[in-house]
mmCIF file of N, CA, C and O in Angstrom:
data_model
loop_
_atom_site.group_PDB
_atom_site.id
_atom_site.type_symbol
_atom_site.label_atom_id
_atom_site.label_comp_id
_atom_site.label_asym_id
_atom_site.label_seq_id
_atom_site.Cartn_x
_atom_site.Cartn_y
_atom_site.Cartn_z
ATOM 1 N N MET A 10 60.162 107.439 -115.341
ATOM 2 C CA MET A 10 61.009 107.657 -116.501
ATOM 3 C C MET A 10 62.403 108.073 -116.043
ATOM 4 O O MET A 10 62.553 108.939 -115.194
ATOM 5 N N LYS A 11 63.392 107.455 -116.636
ATOM 6 C CA LYS A 11 64.777 107.784 -116.270
ATOM 7 C C LYS A 11 65.217 109.054 -116.978
ATOM 8 O O LYS A 11 65.111 109.168 -118.179
ATOM 9 N N SER A 12 65.732 109.982 -116.215
ATOM 10 C CA SER A 12 66.263 111.192 -116.826
ATOM 11 C C SER A 12 67.780 111.115 -116.918
ATOM 12 O O SER A 12 68.391 111.803 -117.710
ATOM 13 N N ASN A 13 68.388 110.253 -116.100
ATOM 14 C CA ASN A 13 69.838 110.116 -116.087
ATOM 15 C C ASN A 13 70.189 108.769 -116.694
ATOM 16 O O ASN A 13 69.946 107.738 -116.103
ATOM 17 N N ASN A 14 70.751 108.766 -117.881
ATOM 18 C CA ASN A 14 71.036 107.529 -118.594
ATOM 19 C C ASN A 14 72.527 107.206 -118.582
ATOM 20 O O ASN A 14 73.020 106.531 -119.473
ATOM 21 N N LYS A 15 73.260 107.690 -117.583
ATOM 22 C CA LYS A 15 74.697 107.449 -117.510
ATOM 23 C C LYS A 15 74.975 106.005 -117.127
ATOM 24 O O LYS A 15 74.228 105.407 -116.368
ATOM 25 N N LYS A 16 76.058 105.489 -117.638
ATOM 26 C CA LYS A 16 76.529 104.165 -117.271
ATOM 27 C C LYS A 16 77.672 104.342 -116.294
ATOM 28 O O LYS A 16 78.633 105.040 -116.570
ATOM 29 N N TYR A 17 77.543 103.725 -115.129
ATOM 30 C CA TYR A 17 78.558 103.888 -114.100
ATOM 31 C C TYR A 17 79.473 102.683 -113.976
ATOM 32 O O TYR A 17 80.598 102.815 -113.528
ATOM 33 N N ASN A 18 78.968 101.497 -114.316
ATOM 34 C CA ASN A 18 79.824 100.328 -114.203
ATOM 35 C C ASN A 18 79.820 99.511 -115.489
ATOM 36 O O ASN A 18 78.947 99.674 -116.338
ATOM 37 N N ARG A 19 80.818 98.666 -115.603
ATOM 38 C CA ARG A 19 80.994 97.819 -116.783
ATOM 39 C C ARG A 19 80.887 96.339 -116.416
ATOM 40 O O ARG A 19 81.460 95.492 -117.076
ATOM 41 N N ILE A 20 80.165 96.031 -115.357
ATOM 42 C CA ILE A 20 80.083 94.650 -114.897
ATOM 43 C C ILE A 20 79.571 93.739 -115.997
ATOM 44 O O ILE A 20 80.155 92.686 -116.269
ATOM 45 N N LYS A 21 78.515 94.137 -116.660
ATOM 46 C CA LYS A 21 77.935 93.306 -117.718
ATOM 47 C C LYS A 21 78.948 93.070 -118.841
ATOM 48 O O LYS A 21 79.084 91.959 -119.351
ATOM 49 N N ILE A 22 79.669 94.101 -119.232
ATOM 50 C CA ILE A 22 80.655 93.992 -120.310
ATOM 51 C C ILE A 22 81.750 93.000 -119.938
ATOM 52 O O ILE A 22 82.127 92.140 -120.735
ATOM 53 N N VAL A 23 82.250 93.093 -118.710
ATOM 54 C CA VAL A 23 83.314 92.183 -118.265
ATOM 55 C C VAL A 23 82.783 90.755 -118.188
ATOM 56 O O VAL A 23 83.475 89.812 -118.584
ATOM 57 N N LEU A 24 81.560 90.578 -117.734
ATOM 58 C CA LEU A 24 80.967 89.236 -117.706
ATOM 59 C C LEU A 24 80.885 88.651 -119.115
ATOM 60 O O LEU A 24 81.218 87.483 -119.330
ATOM 61 N N VAL A 25 80.452 89.448 -120.068
ATOM 62 C CA VAL A 25 80.358 88.984 -121.458
ATOM 63 C C VAL A 25 81.744 88.630 -121.994
ATOM 64 O O VAL A 25 81.924 87.588 -122.627
ATOM 65 N N GLU A 26 82.728 89.495 -121.723
ATOM 66 C CA GLU A 26 84.101 89.225 -122.173
ATOM 67 C C GLU A 26 84.619 87.894 -121.626
ATOM 68 O O GLU A 26 85.371 87.196 -122.292
ATOM 69 N N GLN A 27 84.201 87.552 -120.408
ATOM 70 C CA GLN A 27 84.666 86.321 -119.767
ATOM 71 C C GLN A 27 83.700 85.150 -119.967
ATOM 72 O O GLN A 27 83.898 84.071 -119.416
ATOM 73 N N GLU A 28 82.675 85.379 -120.766
ATOM 74 C CA GLU A 28 81.655 84.369 -121.047
ATOM 75 C C GLU A 28 81.037 83.824 -119.758
ATOM 76 O O GLU A 28 80.879 82.619 -119.565
ATOM 77 N N ARG A 29 80.711 84.749 -118.865
ATOM 78 C CA ARG A 29 80.075 84.425 -117.589
ATOM 79 C C ARG A 29 78.694 85.077 -117.563
ATOM 80 O O ARG A 29 78.438 86.054 -118.271
ATOM 81 N N SER A 30 77.830 84.572 -116.701
ATOM 82 C CA SER A 30 76.483 85.137 -116.595
ATOM 83 C C SER A 30 76.318 85.896 -115.285
ATOM 84 O O SER A 30 77.091 85.704 -114.337
ATOM 85 N N SER A 31 75.300 86.726 -115.230
ATOM 86 C CA SER A 31 75.002 87.433 -113.992
ATOM 87 C C SER A 31 74.557 86.438 -112.922
ATOM 88 O O SER A 31 74.825 86.633 -111.736
ATOM 89 N N LYS A 32 73.918 85.357 -113.330
ATOM 90 C CA LYS A 32 73.525 84.306 -112.385
ATOM 91 C C LYS A 32 74.773 83.681 -111.754
ATOM 92 O O LYS A 32 74.811 83.442 -110.540
ATOM 93 N N TRP A 33 75.786 83.414 -112.554
ATOM 94 C CA TRP A 33 77.050 82.859 -112.051
ATOM 95 C C TRP A 33 77.659 83.805 -111.009
ATOM 96 O O TRP A 33 78.066 83.379 -109.934
ATOM 97 N N LEU A 34 77.702 85.098 -111.350
ATOM 98 C CA LEU A 34 78.276 86.085 -110.431
ATOM 99 C C LEU A 34 77.464 86.149 -109.139
ATOM 100 O O LEU A 34 78.033 86.203 -108.048
ATOM 101 N N ALA A 35 76.145 86.134 -109.254
ATOM 102 C CA ALA A 35 75.284 86.179 -108.075
ATOM 103 C C ALA A 35 75.595 85.020 -107.126
ATOM 104 O O ALA A 35 75.673 85.207 -105.907
ATOM 105 N N GLU A 36 75.799 83.846 -107.683
ATOM 106 C CA GLU A 36 76.129 82.684 -106.859
ATOM 107 C C GLU A 36 77.496 82.847 -106.189
ATOM 108 O O GLU A 36 77.672 82.499 -105.026
ATOM 109 N N LYS A 37 78.456 83.395 -106.921
ATOM 110 C CA LYS A 37 79.818 83.568 -106.390
ATOM 111 C C LYS A 37 79.868 84.562 -105.236
ATOM 112 O O LYS A 37 80.663 84.404 -104.317
ATOM 113 N N ILE A 38 79.053 85.609 -105.296
ATOM 114 C CA ILE A 38 79.103 86.634 -104.247
ATOM 115 C C ILE A 38 77.936 86.528 -103.274
ATOM 116 O O ILE A 38 77.776 87.385 -102.408
ATOM 117 N N ASP A 39 77.132 85.464 -103.427
ATOM 118 C CA ASP A 39 76.016 85.202 -102.531
ATOM 119 C C ASP A 39 75.030 86.371 -102.472
ATOM 120 O O ASP A 39 74.667 86.856 -101.403
ATOM 121 N N LYS A 40 74.639 86.831 -103.671
ATOM 122 C CA LYS A 40 73.639 87.898 -103.790
ATOM 123 C C LYS A 40 72.492 87.388 -104.653
ATOM 124 O O LYS A 40 72.646 86.455 -105.441
ATOM 125 N N ASP A 41 71.352 88.008 -104.535
ATOM 126 C CA ASP A 41 70.201 87.644 -105.350
ATOM 127 C C ASP A 41 70.497 87.960 -106.819
ATOM 128 O O ASP A 41 71.078 89.005 -107.126
ATOM 129 N N LYS A 42 70.079 87.070 -107.712
ATOM 130 C CA LYS A 42 70.379 87.292 -109.134
ATOM 131 C C LYS A 42 69.694 88.541 -109.681
ATOM 132 O O LYS A 42 70.217 89.178 -110.588
ATOM 133 N N SER A 43 68.557 88.934 -109.100
ATOM 134 C CA SER A 43 67.902 90.159 -109.570
ATOM 135 C C SER A 43 68.711 91.401 -109.178
ATOM 136 O O SER A 43 68.738 92.388 -109.922
ATOM 137 N N THR A 44 69.403 91.338 -108.043
ATOM 138 C CA THR A 44 70.269 92.449 -107.628
ATOM 139 C C THR A 44 71.424 92.600 -108.602
ATOM 140 O O THR A 44 71.721 93.702 -109.077
ATOM 141 N N VAL A 45 72.071 91.492 -108.933
ATOM 142 C CA VAL A 45 73.199 91.528 -109.872
ATOM 143 C C VAL A 45 72.714 91.993 -111.243
ATOM 144 O O VAL A 45 73.383 92.777 -111.919
ATOM 145 N N SER A 46 71.545 91.552 -111.643
ATOM 146 C CA SER A 46 70.971 91.992 -112.917
ATOM 147 C C SER A 46 70.789 93.510 -112.941
ATOM 148 O O SER A 46 71.084 94.162 -113.949
ATOM 149 N N ARG A 47 70.353 94.092 -111.827
ATOM 150 C CA ARG A 47 70.165 95.547 -111.760
ATOM 151 C C ARG A 47 71.502 96.281 -111.823
ATOM 152 O O ARG A 47 71.579 97.387 -112.357
ATOM 153 N N TRP A 48 72.563 95.657 -111.279
ATOM 154 C CA TRP A 48 73.900 96.248 -111.429
ATOM 155 C C TRP A 48 74.312 96.227 -112.889
ATOM 156 O O TRP A 48 74.875 97.185 -113.402
ATOM 157 N N CYS A 49 74.043 95.098 -113.550
ATOM 158 C CA CYS A 49 74.444 94.934 -114.952
ATOM 159 C C CYS A 49 73.730 95.916 -115.874
ATOM 160 O O CYS A 49 74.277 96.298 -116.910
ATOM 161 N N THR A 50 72.531 96.313 -115.514
ATOM 162 C CA THR A 50 71.789 97.272 -116.328
ATOM 163 C C THR A 50 71.975 98.709 -115.835
ATOM 164 O O THR A 50 71.375 99.633 -116.385
ATOM 165 N N ASN A 51 72.802 98.879 -114.795
ATOM 166 C CA ASN A 51 73.069 100.186 -114.208
ATOM 167 C C ASN A 51 71.822 100.835 -113.604
ATOM 168 O O ASN A 51 71.748 102.050 -113.467
ATOM 169 N N ASP A 52 70.827 100.021 -113.231
ATOM 170 C CA ASP A 52 69.663 100.544 -112.518
ATOM 171 C C ASP A 52 70.025 100.867 -111.076
ATOM 172 O O ASP A 52 69.381 101.693 -110.439
ATOM 173 N N MET A 53 71.029 100.165 -110.551
ATOM 174 C CA MET A 53 71.573 100.451 -109.230
ATOM 175 C C MET A 53 73.036 100.043 -109.233
ATOM 176 O O MET A 53 73.492 99.395 -110.173
ATOM 177 N N GLN A 54 73.753 100.450 -108.195
ATOM 178 C CA GLN A 54 75.188 100.187 -108.141
ATOM 179 C C GLN A 54 75.536 99.366 -106.905
ATOM 180 O O GLN A 54 74.938 99.548 -105.855
ATOM 181 N N PRO A 55 76.529 98.486 -107.041
ATOM 182 C CA PRO A 55 76.974 97.734 -105.871
ATOM 183 C C PRO A 55 77.731 98.640 -104.911
ATOM 184 O O PRO A 55 78.250 99.687 -105.315
ATOM 185 N N SER A 56 77.813 98.222 -103.662
ATOM 186 C CA SER A 56 78.618 98.965 -102.696
ATOM 187 C C SER A 56 80.084 98.879 -103.112
ATOM 188 O O SER A 56 80.474 98.001 -103.891
ATOM 189 N N LEU A 57 80.885 99.751 -102.577
ATOM 190 C CA LEU A 57 82.313 99.740 -102.880
ATOM 191 C C LEU A 57 82.939 98.409 -102.461
ATOM 192 O O LEU A 57 83.733 97.828 -103.202
ATOM 193 N N GLU A 58 82.553 97.926 -101.298
ATOM 194 C CA GLU A 58 83.060 96.637 -100.818
ATOM 195 C C GLU A 58 82.706 95.515 -101.797
ATOM 196 O O GLU A 58 83.544 94.675 -102.136
ATOM 197 N N THR A 59 81.477 95.506 -102.273
ATOM 198 C CA THR A 59 81.034 94.481 -103.228
ATOM 199 C C THR A 59 81.746 94.634 -104.558
ATOM 200 O O THR A 59 82.097 93.641 -105.192
ATOM 201 N N LEU A 60 81.982 95.861 -104.979
ATOM 202 C CA LEU A 60 82.691 96.103 -106.224
ATOM 203 C C LEU A 60 84.101 95.497 -106.167
ATOM 204 O O LEU A 60 84.556 94.865 -107.130
ATOM 205 N N PHE A 61 84.770 95.654 -105.030
ATOM 206 C CA PHE A 61 86.093 95.048 -104.862
ATOM 207 C C PHE A 61 85.995 93.527 -104.881
ATOM 208 O O PHE A 61 86.855 92.849 -105.453
ATOM 209 N N GLN A 62 84.951 92.980 -104.283
ATOM 210 C CA GLN A 62 84.741 91.528 -104.276
ATOM 211 C C GLN A 62 84.508 91.014 -105.700
ATOM 212 O O GLN A 62 85.064 89.989 -106.100
ATOM 213 N N ILE A 63 83.708 91.730 -106.473
ATOM 214 C CA ILE A 63 83.443 91.353 -107.864
ATOM 215 C C ILE A 63 84.737 91.380 -108.663
ATOM 216 O O ILE A 63 85.017 90.459 -109.441
ATOM 217 N N ALA A 64 85.521 92.430 -108.492
ATOM 218 C CA ALA A 64 86.793 92.549 -109.212
ATOM 219 C C ALA A 64 87.700 91.360 -108.898
ATOM 220 O O ALA A 64 88.325 90.786 -109.805
ATOM 221 N N GLU A 65 87.758 90.980 -107.635
ATOM 222 C CA GLU A 65 88.606 89.850 -107.238
ATOM 223 C C GLU A 65 88.112 88.551 -107.879
ATOM 224 O O GLU A 65 88.905 87.785 -108.425
ATOM 225 N N ILE A 66 86.821 88.319 -107.841
ATOM 226 C CA ILE A 66 86.245 87.100 -108.429
ATOM 227 C C ILE A 66 86.490 87.042 -109.933
ATOM 228 O O ILE A 66 86.806 85.980 -110.485
ATOM 229 N N LEU A 67 86.366 88.186 -110.598
ATOM 230 C CA LEU A 67 86.549 88.225 -112.054
ATOM 231 C C LEU A 67 88.019 88.356 -112.452
ATOM 232 O O LEU A 67 88.348 88.266 -113.636
ATOM 233 N N GLY A 68 88.897 88.593 -111.488
ATOM 234 C CA GLY A 68 90.323 88.711 -111.781
ATOM 235 C C GLY A 68 90.677 89.955 -112.571
ATOM 236 O O GLY A 68 91.557 89.940 -113.424
ATOM 237 N N VAL A 69 89.970 91.044 -112.258
ATOM 238 C CA VAL A 69 90.231 92.317 -112.944
ATOM 239 C C VAL A 69 90.388 93.413 -111.894
ATOM 240 O O VAL A 69 90.038 93.231 -110.732
ATOM 241 N N SER A 70 90.884 94.559 -112.318
ATOM 242 C CA SER A 70 90.984 95.698 -111.410
ATOM 243 C C SER A 70 89.603 96.338 -111.250
ATOM 244 O O SER A 70 88.739 96.199 -112.119
ATOM 245 N N VAL A 71 89.423 97.027 -110.147
ATOM 246 C CA VAL A 71 88.177 97.760 -109.935
ATOM 247 C C VAL A 71 88.004 98.790 -111.048
ATOM 248 O O VAL A 71 86.893 99.005 -111.535
ATOM 249 N N ALA A 72 89.094 99.395 -111.479
ATOM 250 C CA ALA A 72 89.034 100.389 -112.557
ATOM 251 C C ALA A 72 88.417 99.807 -113.824
ATOM 252 O O ALA A 72 87.688 100.508 -114.530
ATOM 253 N N LYS A 73 88.684 98.540 -114.120
ATOM 254 C CA LYS A 73 88.116 97.908 -115.322
ATOM 255 C C LYS A 73 86.602 97.765 -115.202
ATOM 256 O O LYS A 73 85.905 97.693 -116.213
ATOM 257 N N LEU A 74 86.092 97.751 -113.980
ATOM 258 C CA LEU A 74 84.650 97.612 -113.767
ATOM 259 C C LEU A 74 83.916 98.946 -113.784
ATOM 260 O O LEU A 74 82.698 98.976 -113.726
ATOM 261 N N LEU A 75 84.662 100.036 -113.853
ATOM 262 C CA LEU A 75 84.050 101.360 -113.801
ATOM 263 C C LEU A 75 84.201 102.103 -115.119
ATOM 264 O O LEU A 75 85.227 102.011 -115.779
ATOM 265 N N HIS A 76 83.176 102.840 -115.480
ATOM 266 C CA HIS A 76 83.241 103.709 -116.654
ATOM 267 C C HIS A 76 83.973 104.976 -116.286
ATOM 268 O O HIS A 76 83.827 105.491 -115.177
ATOM 269 N N ASP A 77 84.725 105.505 -117.227
ATOM 270 C CA ASP A 77 85.360 106.808 -117.052
ATOM 271 C C ASP A 77 84.385 107.838 -117.590
ATOM 272 O O ASP A 77 84.223 107.995 -118.794
ATOM 273 N N ASN A 78 83.689 108.521 -116.686
ATOM 274 C CA ASN A 78 82.682 109.510 -117.090
ATOM 275 C C ASN A 78 83.205 110.937 -117.110
ATOM 276 O O ASN A 78 82.449 111.874 -117.174
ATOM 277 N N THR A 79 84.535 111.089 -117.080
ATOM 278 C CA THR A 79 85.103 112.439 -117.034
ATOM 279 C C THR A 79 84.876 113.218 -118.321
ATOM 280 O O THR A 79 84.853 114.430 -118.297
ATOM 281 N N ASN A 80 84.663 112.537 -119.438
ATOM 282 C CA ASN A 80 84.459 113.225 -120.706
ATOM 283 C C ASN A 80 82.991 113.248 -121.151
ATOM 284 O O ASN A 80 82.696 113.586 -122.276
ATOM 285 N N VAL A 81 82.091 112.903 -120.246
ATOM 286 C CA VAL A 81 80.672 112.869 -120.560
ATOM 287 C C VAL A 81 80.069 114.253 -120.310
ATOM 288 O O VAL A 81 80.287 114.840 -119.262
ATOM 289 N N GLU A 82 79.306 114.741 -121.293
ATOM 290 C CA GLU A 82 78.655 116.036 -121.126
ATOM 291 C C GLU A 82 77.432 115.873 -120.240
ATOM 292 O O GLU A 82 76.726 114.885 -120.315
ATOM 293 N N ASN A 83 77.154 116.871 -119.409
ATOM 294 C CA ASN A 83 75.992 116.802 -118.515
ATOM 295 C C ASN A 83 74.772 117.366 -119.169
ATOM 296 O O ASN A 83 74.655 118.286 -119.788
#
């Protein structure tokens, strides 16, 4: 059971905004589609290097791929 339900990345949101799929992204960055799916659901997070690669492929800043959790209560 998950006790921490925080969202750390917005990869799925940006993909939807660009009408792209997680399968498409997986092919672009040469990763397994199940790995990208887990990033999209925030079950796990990509490495910093991969996050920069995703941002470049999607043509967005790394900041756009990250949630601002500074105002989230613990």
